[in-house]
mmCIF file of C-alpha atoms and ligand atoms in Angstrom:
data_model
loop_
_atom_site.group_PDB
_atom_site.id
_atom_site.type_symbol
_atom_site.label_atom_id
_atom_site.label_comp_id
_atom_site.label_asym_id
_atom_site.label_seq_id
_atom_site.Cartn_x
_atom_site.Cartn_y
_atom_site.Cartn_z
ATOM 1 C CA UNK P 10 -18.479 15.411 -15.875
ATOM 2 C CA UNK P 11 -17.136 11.932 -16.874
ATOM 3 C CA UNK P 12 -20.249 9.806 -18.801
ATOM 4 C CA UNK P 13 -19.129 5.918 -18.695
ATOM 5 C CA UNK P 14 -21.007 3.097 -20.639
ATOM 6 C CA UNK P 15 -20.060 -0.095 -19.276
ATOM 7 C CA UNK P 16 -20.895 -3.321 -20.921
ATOM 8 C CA UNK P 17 -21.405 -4.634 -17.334
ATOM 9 C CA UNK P 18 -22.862 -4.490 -13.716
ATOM 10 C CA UNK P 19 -19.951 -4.723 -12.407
ATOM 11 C CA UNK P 20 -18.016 -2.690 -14.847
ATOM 12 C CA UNK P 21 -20.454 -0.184 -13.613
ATOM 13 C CA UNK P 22 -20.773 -1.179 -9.630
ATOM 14 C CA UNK P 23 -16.710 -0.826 -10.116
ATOM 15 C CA UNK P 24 -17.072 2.545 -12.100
ATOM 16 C CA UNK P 25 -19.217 3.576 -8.788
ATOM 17 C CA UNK P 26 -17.103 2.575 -5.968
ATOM 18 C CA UNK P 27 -13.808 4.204 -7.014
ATOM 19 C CA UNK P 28 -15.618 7.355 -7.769
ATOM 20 C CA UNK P 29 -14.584 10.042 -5.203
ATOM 21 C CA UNK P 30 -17.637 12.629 -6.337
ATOM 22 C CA UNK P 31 -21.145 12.735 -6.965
ATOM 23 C CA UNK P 32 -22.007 9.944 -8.974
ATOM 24 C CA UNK P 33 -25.157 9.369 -10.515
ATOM 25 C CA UNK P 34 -26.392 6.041 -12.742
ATOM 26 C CA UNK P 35 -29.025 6.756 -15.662
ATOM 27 C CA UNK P 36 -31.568 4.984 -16.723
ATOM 28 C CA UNK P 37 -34.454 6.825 -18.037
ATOM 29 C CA UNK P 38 -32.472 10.240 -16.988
ATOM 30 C CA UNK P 39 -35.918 11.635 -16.227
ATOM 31 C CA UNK P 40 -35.199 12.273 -12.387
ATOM 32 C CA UNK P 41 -31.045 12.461 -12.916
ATOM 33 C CA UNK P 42 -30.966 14.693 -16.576
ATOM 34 C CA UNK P 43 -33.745 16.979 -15.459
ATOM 35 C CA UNK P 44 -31.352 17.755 -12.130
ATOM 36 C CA UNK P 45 -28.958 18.029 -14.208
ATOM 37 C CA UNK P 46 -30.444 20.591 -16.589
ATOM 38 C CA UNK P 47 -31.278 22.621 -13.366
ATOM 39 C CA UNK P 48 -28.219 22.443 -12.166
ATOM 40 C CA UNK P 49 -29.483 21.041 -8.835
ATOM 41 C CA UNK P 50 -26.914 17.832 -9.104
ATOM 42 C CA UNK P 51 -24.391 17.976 -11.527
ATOM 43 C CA UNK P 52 -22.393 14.532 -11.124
ATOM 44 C CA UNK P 53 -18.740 13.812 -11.317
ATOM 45 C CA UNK P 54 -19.225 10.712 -12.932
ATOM 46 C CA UNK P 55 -22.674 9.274 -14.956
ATOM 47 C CA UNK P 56 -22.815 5.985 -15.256
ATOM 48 C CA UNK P 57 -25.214 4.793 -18.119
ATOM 49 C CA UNK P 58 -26.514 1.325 -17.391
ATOM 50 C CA UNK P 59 -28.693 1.321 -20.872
ATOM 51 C CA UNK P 60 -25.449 -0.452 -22.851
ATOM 52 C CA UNK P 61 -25.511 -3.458 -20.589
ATOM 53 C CA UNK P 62 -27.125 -6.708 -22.306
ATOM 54 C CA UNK P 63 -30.667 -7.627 -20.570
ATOM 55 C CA UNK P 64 -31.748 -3.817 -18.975
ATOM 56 C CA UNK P 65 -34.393 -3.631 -21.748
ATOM 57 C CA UNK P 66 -35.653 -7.140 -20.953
ATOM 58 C CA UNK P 67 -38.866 -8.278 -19.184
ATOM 59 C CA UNK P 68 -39.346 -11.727 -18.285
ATOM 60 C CA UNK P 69 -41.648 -14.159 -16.933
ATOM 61 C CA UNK P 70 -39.564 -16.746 -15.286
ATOM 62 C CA UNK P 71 -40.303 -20.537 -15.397
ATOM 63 C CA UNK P 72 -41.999 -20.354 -11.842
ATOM 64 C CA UNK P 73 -44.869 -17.424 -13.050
ATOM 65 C CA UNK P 74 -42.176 -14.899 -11.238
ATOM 66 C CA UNK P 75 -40.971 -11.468 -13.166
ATOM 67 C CA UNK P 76 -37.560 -10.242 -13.971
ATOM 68 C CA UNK P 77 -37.808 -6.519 -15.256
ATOM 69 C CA UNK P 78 -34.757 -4.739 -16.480
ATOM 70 C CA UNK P 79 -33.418 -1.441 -15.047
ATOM 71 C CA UNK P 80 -33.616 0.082 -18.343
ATOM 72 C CA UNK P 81 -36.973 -0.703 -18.938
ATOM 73 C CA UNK P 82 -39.360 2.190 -19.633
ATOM 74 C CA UNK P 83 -42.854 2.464 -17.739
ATOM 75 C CA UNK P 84 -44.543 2.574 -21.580
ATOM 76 C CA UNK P 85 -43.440 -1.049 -21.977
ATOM 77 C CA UNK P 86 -45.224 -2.413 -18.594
ATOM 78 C CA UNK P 87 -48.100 -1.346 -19.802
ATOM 79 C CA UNK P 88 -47.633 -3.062 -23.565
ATOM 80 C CA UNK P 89 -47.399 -6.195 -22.021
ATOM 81 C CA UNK P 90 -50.402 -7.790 -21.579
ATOM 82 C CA UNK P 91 -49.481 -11.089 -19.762
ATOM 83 C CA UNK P 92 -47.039 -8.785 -16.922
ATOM 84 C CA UNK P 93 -50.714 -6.655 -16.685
ATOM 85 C CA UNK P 94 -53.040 -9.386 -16.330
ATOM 86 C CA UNK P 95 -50.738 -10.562 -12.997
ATOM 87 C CA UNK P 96 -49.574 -7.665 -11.944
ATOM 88 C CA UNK P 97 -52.218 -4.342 -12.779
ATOM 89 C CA UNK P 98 -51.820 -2.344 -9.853
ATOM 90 C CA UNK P 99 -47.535 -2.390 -10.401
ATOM 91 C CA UNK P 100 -47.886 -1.459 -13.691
ATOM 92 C CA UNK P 101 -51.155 1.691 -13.157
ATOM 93 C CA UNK P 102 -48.854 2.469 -10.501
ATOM 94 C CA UNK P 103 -45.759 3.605 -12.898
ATOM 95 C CA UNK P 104 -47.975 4.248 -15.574
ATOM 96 C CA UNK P 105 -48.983 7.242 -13.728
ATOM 97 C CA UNK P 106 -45.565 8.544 -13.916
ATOM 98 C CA UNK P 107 -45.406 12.113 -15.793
ATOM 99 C CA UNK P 108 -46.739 12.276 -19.291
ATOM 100 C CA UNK P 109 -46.183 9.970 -22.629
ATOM 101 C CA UNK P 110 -42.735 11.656 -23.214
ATOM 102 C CA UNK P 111 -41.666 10.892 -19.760
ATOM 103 C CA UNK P 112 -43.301 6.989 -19.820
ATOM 104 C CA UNK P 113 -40.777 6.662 -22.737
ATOM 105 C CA UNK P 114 -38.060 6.409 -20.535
ATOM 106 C CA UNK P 115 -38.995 6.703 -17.246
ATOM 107 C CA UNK P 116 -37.973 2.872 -15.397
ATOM 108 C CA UNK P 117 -39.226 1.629 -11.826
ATOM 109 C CA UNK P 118 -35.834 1.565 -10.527
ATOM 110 C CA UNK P 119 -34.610 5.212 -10.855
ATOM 111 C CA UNK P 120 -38.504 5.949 -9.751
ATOM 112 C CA UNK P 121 -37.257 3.684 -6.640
ATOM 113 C CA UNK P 122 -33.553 4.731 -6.508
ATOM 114 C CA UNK P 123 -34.676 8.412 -6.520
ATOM 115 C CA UNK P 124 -35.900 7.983 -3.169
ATOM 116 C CA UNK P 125 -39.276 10.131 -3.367
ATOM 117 C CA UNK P 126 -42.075 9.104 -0.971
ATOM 118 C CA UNK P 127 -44.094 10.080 -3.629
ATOM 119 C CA UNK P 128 -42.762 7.881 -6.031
ATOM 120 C CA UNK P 129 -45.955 6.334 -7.486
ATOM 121 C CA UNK P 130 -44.730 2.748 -8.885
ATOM 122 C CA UNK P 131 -43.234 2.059 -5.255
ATOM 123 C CA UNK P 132 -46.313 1.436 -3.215
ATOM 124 C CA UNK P 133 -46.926 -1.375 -5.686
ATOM 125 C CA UNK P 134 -43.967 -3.077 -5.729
ATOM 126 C CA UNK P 135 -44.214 -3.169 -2.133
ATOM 127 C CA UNK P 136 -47.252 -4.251 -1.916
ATOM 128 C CA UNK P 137 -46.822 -7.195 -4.603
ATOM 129 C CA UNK P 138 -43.179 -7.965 -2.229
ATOM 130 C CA UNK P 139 -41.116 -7.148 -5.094
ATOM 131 C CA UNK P 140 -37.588 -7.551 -4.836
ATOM 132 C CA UNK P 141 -34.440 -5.336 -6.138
ATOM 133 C CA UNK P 142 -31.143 -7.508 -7.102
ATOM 134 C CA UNK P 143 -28.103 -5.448 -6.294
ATOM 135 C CA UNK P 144 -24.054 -5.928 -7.670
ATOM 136 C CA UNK P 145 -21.813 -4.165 -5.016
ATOM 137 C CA UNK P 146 -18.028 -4.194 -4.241
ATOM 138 C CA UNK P 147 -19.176 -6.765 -1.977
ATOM 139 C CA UNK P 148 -21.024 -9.062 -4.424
ATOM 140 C CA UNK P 149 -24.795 -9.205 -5.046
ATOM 141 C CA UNK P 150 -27.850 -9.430 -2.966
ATOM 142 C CA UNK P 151 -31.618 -9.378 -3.091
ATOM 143 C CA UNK P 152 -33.252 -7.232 -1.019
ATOM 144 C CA UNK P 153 -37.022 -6.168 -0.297
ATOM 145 C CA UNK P 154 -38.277 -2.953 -2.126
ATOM 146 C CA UNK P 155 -39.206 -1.245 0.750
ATOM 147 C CA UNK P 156 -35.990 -1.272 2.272
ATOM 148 C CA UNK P 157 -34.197 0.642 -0.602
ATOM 149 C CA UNK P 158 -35.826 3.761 0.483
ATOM 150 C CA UNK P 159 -34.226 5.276 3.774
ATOM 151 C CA UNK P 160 -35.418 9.111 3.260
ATOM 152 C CA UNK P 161 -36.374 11.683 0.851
ATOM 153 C CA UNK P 162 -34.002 11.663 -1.944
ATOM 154 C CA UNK P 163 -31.503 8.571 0.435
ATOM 155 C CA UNK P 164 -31.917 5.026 -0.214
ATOM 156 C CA UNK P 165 -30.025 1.842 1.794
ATOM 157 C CA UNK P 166 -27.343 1.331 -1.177
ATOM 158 C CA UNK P 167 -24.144 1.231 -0.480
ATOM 159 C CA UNK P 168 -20.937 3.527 -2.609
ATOM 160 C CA UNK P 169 -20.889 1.293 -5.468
ATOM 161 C CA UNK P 170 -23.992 -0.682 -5.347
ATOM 162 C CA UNK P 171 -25.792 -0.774 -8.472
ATOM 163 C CA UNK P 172 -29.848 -1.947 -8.889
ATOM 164 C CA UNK P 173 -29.639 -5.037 -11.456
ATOM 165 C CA UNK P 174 -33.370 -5.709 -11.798
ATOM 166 C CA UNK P 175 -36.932 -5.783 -10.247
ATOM 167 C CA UNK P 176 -38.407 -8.940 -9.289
ATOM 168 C CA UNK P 177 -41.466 -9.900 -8.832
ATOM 169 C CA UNK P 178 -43.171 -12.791 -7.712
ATOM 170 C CA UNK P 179 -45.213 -15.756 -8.684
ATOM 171 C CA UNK P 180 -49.420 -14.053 -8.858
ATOM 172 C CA UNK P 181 -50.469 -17.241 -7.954
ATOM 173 C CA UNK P 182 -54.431 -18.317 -8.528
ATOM 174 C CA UNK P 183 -57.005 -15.678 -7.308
ATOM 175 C CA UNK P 184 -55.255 -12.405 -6.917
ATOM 176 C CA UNK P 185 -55.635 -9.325 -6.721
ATOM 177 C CA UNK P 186 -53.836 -5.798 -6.806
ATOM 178 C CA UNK P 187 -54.480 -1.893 -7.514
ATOM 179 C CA UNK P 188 -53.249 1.512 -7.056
ATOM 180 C CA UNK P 189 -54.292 4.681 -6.769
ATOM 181 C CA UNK P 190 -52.969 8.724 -5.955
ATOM 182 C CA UNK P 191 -54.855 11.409 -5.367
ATOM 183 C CA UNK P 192 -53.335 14.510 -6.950
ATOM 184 C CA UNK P 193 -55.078 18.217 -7.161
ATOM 185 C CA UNK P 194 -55.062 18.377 -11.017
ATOM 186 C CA UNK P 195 -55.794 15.588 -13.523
ATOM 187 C CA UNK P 196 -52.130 14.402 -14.466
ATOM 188 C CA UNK P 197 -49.121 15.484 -14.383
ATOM 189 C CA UNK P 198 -48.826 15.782 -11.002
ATOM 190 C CA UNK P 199 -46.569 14.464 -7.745
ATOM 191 C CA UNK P 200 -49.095 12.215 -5.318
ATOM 192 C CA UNK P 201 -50.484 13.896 -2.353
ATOM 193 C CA UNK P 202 -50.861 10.429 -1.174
ATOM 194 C CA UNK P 203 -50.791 6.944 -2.864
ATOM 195 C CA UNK P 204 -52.075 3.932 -2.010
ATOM 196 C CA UNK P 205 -51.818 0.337 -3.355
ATOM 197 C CA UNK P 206 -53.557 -3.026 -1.946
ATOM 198 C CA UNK P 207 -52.348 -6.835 -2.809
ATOM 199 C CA UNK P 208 -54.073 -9.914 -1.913
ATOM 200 C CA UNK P 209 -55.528 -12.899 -2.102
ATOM 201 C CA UNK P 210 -59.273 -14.924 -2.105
ATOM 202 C CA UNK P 211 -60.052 -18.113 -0.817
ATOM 203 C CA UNK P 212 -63.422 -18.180 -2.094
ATOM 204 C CA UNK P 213 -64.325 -14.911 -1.223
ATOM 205 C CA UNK P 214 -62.535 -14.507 1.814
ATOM 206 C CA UNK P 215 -59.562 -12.586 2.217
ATOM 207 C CA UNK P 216 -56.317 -14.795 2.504
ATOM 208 C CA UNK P 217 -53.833 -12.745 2.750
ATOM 209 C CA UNK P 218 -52.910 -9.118 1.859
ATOM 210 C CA UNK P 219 -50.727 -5.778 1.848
ATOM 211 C CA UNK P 220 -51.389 -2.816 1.891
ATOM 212 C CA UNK P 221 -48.725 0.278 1.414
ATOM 213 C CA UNK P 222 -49.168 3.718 1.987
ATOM 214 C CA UNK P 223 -47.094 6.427 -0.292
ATOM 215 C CA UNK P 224 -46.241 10.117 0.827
ATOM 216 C CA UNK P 225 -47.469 10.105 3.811
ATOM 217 C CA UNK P 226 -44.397 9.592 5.631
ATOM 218 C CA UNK P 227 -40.454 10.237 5.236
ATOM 219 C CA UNK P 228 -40.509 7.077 2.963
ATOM 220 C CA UNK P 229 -43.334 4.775 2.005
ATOM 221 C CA UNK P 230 -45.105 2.368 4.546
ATOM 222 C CA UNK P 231 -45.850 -0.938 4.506
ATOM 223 C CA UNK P 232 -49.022 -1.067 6.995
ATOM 224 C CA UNK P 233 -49.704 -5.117 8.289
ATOM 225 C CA UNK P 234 -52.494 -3.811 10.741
ATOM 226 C CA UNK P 235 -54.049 -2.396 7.259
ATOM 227 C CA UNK P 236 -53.486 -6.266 6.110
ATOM 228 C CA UNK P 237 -54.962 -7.674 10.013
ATOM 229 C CA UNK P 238 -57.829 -5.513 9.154
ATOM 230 C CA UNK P 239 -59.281 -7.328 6.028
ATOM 231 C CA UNK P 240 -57.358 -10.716 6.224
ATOM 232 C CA UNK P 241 -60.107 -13.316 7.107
ATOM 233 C CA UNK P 242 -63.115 -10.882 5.932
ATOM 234 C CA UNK P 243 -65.089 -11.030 2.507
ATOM 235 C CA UNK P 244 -63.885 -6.848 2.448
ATOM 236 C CA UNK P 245 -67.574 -5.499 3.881
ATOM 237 C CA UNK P 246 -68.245 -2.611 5.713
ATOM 238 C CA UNK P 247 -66.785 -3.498 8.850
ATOM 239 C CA UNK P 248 -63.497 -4.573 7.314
ATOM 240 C CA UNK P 249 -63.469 -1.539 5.277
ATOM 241 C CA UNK P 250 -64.325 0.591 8.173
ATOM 242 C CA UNK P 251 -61.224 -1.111 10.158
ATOM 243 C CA UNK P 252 -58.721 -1.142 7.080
ATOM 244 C CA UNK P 253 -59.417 2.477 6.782
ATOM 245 C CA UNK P 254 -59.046 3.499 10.408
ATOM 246 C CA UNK P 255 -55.877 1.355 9.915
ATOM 247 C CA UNK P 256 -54.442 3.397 7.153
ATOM 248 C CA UNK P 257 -55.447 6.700 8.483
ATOM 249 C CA UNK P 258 -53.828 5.348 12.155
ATOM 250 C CA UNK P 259 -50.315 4.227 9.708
ATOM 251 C CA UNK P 260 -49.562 8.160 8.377
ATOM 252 C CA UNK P 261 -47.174 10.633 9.613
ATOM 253 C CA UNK P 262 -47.819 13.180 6.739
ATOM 254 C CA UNK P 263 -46.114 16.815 6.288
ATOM 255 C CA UNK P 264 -48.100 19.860 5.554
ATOM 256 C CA UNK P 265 -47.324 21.522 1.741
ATOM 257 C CA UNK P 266 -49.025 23.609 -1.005
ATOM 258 C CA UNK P 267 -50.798 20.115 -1.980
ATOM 259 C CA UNK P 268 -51.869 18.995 1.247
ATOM 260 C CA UNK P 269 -52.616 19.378 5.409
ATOM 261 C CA UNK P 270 -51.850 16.667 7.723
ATOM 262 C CA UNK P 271 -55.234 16.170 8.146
ATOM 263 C CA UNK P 272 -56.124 15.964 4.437
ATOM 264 C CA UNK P 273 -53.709 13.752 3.521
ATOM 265 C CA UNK P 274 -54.790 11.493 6.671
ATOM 266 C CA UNK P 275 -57.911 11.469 5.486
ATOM 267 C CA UNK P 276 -57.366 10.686 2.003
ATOM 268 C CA UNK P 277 -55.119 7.918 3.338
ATOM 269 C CA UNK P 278 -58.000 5.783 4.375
ATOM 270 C CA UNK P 279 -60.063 6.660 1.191
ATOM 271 C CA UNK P 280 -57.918 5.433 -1.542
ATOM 272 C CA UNK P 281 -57.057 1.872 0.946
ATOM 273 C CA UNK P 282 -60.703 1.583 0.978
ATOM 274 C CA UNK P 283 -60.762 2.281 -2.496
ATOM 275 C CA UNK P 284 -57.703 0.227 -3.822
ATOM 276 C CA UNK P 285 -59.078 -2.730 -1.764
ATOM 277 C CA UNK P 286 -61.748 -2.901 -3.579
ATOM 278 C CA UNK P 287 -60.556 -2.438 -6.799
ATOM 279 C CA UNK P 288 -58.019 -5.400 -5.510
ATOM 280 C CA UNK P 289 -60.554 -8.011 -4.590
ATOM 281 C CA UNK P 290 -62.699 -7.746 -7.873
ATOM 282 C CA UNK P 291 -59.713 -8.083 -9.816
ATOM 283 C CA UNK P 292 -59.020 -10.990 -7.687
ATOM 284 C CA UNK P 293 -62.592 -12.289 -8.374
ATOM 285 C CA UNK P 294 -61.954 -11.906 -12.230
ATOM 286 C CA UNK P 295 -62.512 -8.118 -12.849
ATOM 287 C CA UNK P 296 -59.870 -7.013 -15.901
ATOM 288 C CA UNK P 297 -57.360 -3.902 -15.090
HETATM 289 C C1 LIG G 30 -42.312 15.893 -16.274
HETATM 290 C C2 LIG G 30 -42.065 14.852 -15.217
HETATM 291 C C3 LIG G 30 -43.141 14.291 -14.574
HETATM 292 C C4 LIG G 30 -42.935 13.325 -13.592
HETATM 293 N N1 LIG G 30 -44.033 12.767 -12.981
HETATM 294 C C5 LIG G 30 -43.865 11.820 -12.018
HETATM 295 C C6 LIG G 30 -44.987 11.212 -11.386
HETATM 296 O O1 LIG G 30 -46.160 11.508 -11.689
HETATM 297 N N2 LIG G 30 -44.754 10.275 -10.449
HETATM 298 C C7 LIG G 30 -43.496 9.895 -10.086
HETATM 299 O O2 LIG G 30 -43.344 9.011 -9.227
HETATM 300 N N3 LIG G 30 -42.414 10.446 -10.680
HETATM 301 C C8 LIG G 30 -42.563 11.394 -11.631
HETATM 302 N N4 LIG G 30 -41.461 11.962 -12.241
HETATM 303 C C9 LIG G 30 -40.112 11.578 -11.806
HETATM 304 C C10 LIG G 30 -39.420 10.517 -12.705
HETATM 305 O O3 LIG G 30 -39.950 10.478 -13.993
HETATM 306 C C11 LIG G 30 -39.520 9.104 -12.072
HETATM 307 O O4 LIG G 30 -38.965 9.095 -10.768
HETATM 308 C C12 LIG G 30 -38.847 8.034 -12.953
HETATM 309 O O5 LIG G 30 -39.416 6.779 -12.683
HETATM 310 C C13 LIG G 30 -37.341 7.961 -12.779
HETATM 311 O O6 LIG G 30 -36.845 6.903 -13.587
HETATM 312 P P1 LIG G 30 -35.609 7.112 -14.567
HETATM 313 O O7 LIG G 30 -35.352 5.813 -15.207
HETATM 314 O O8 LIG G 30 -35.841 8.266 -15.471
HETATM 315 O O9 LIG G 30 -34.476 7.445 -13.488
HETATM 316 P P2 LIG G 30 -33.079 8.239 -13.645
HETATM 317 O O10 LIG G 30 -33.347 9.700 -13.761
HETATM 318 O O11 LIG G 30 -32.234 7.619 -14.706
HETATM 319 O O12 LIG G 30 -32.454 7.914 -12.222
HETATM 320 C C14 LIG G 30 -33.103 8.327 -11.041
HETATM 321 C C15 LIG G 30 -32.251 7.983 -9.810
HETATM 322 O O13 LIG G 30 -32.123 6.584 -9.665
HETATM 323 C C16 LIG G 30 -30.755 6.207 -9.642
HETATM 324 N N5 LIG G 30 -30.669 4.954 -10.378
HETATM 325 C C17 LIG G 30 -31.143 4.726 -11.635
HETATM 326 N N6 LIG G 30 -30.917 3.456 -11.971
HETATM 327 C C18 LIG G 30 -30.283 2.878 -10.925
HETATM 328 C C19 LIG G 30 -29.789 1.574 -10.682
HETATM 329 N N7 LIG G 30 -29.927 0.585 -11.587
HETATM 330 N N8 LIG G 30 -29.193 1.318 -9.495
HETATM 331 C C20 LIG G 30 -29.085 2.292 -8.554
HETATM 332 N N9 LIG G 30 -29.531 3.545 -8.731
HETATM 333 C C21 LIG G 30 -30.131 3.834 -9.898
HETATM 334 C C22 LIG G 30 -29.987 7.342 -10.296
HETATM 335 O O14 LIG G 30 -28.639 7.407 -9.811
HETATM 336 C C23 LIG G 30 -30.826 8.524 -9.857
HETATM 337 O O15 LIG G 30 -30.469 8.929 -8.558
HETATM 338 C C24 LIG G 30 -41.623 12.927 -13.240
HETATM 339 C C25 LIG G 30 -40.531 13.495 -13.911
HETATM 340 C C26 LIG G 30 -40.750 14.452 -14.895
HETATM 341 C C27 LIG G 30 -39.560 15.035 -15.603
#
């Protein structure tokens, strides 16, 4: 195995494309060194992204908008107070990521570049519209989170594209977001289904929203009839009612030791109802 530390992206998105064999980047190494260990994935070539000046940084850009480094571990989101007063539910979301030990290095992008459905700080990035900046061969993009993941374990980059940073936007007056998993035990655990809500009051009427949908499908789901269903409504009964008929309606679950279909269907339209809510009083002013 060849371990490279370049001082660059695109000393490392050039490291990646001329690499013939498996290549992995680390970040945290919490998905990539425990594969490793188990001699599930053994790469040709590692490519540590933790020397390169700005991973470790999080930002609030002059526009309200985030920039968070790849590098940056999930035990950090949660120290900063101004990133969790606009954006809670992102932050619960990869705080629920394995245990202290692992929040200590564990980063949003290799929990989104290692292509789980479960991956539980992915519903809320889609959900807030975060964005990924990629460096490839073929220069740099910004893409939508939700398009990164393709499959279990597959993702939408390209040989030699690299993640450069998370991005999220502007929270804007009178927002709201949350997320929440249902697992058998306490902690420790990988979701049987997560769910996280984003939106926004006029008063107290729905403006606009999102609503995403983790492991109940190949990758996780954005669900805009979840959205339709509470847009326009002050979130009572009826819009609940809809929004979880709407969820339920959005999942194409597998059957494992930690779930049924029809379980995890179920659950689906519990937590939506449940991370709406949480959404719209932290919209009205409730603290995370
Ligand atoms: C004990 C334990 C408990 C866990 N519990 C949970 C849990 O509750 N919920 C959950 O979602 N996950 C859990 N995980 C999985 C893991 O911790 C997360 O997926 C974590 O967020 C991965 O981040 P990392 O920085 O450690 O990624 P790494 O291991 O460094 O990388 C993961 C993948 O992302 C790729 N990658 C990393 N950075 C980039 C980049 N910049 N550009 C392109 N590709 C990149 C790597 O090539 C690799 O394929 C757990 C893991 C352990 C060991």
């Amino acid at each position: 195995m060849r371990y490279h530390a370049p001082a660059s992206f695109e000393d490392a998105s050039r490291i990646a494309a001329s690499a013939t064999g498996v290549t992995r980047f680390l970040a945290g190494g919490t998905d990539v060194l425990v594969q490793l260990r188990a001699g599930m994935v053994i790469p040709d070539d590692l490519i540590d992204l933790k020397k390169i000046p700005g991973v470790s940084d999080i930002v609030k850009n002059g526009d309200g908008g985030w920039t968070i480094g790849v590098a940056v571990p999930g035990i950090r989101l949660g120290a900063d107070s101004a990133l969790v007063a606009d954006w809670p539910g992102v932050v619960e979301g990869m705080e629920l990521v394995g245990s202290t030990q692992v929040q200590g290095r564990a980063t949003l992008t290799g929990n989104l570049c290692n292509g789980s459905p479960a991956a539980d700080s992915v519903p809320g990035l889609v959900a807030a519209g975060a964005t990924v900046s990629v460096t490839g061969p073929e220069g740099s993009r910004t893409i939508p989170v939700e398009e990164i993941p393709t499959g279990p374990g597959k993702t939408s980059l390209k040989p030699g594209e690299v993640a450069t940073a998370i991005n999220l936007p502007p929270r804007g007056e009178h927002g709201g977001d949350a997320y929440l998993r249902f697992i058998p035990r306490t902690e420790m655990d990988i979701a049987v289904v997560g769910c996280a809500v984003n939106l926004k009051l006029d008063g107290d009427t729905i403006t606009e929203a999102r609503v995403v949908l983790g492991a109940v499908a190949p990758t996780v789901v954005l669900v805009p009839e979840a959205a339709a269903a509470i847009v326009g409504t002050t979130l009572d009964d009826a819009a609940l009612a809809a929004l979880d008929a709407a969820a339920r309606a959005a999942c194409n679950p597998i059957s494992d030791k930690r779930g049924t279909v029809e379980f995890r269907i179920d659950v689906a339209g519990v937590l939506a109802r449940r991370a709406a809510r949480i959404a719209y009083d932290r919209a009205k002013g409730a603290k995370a």
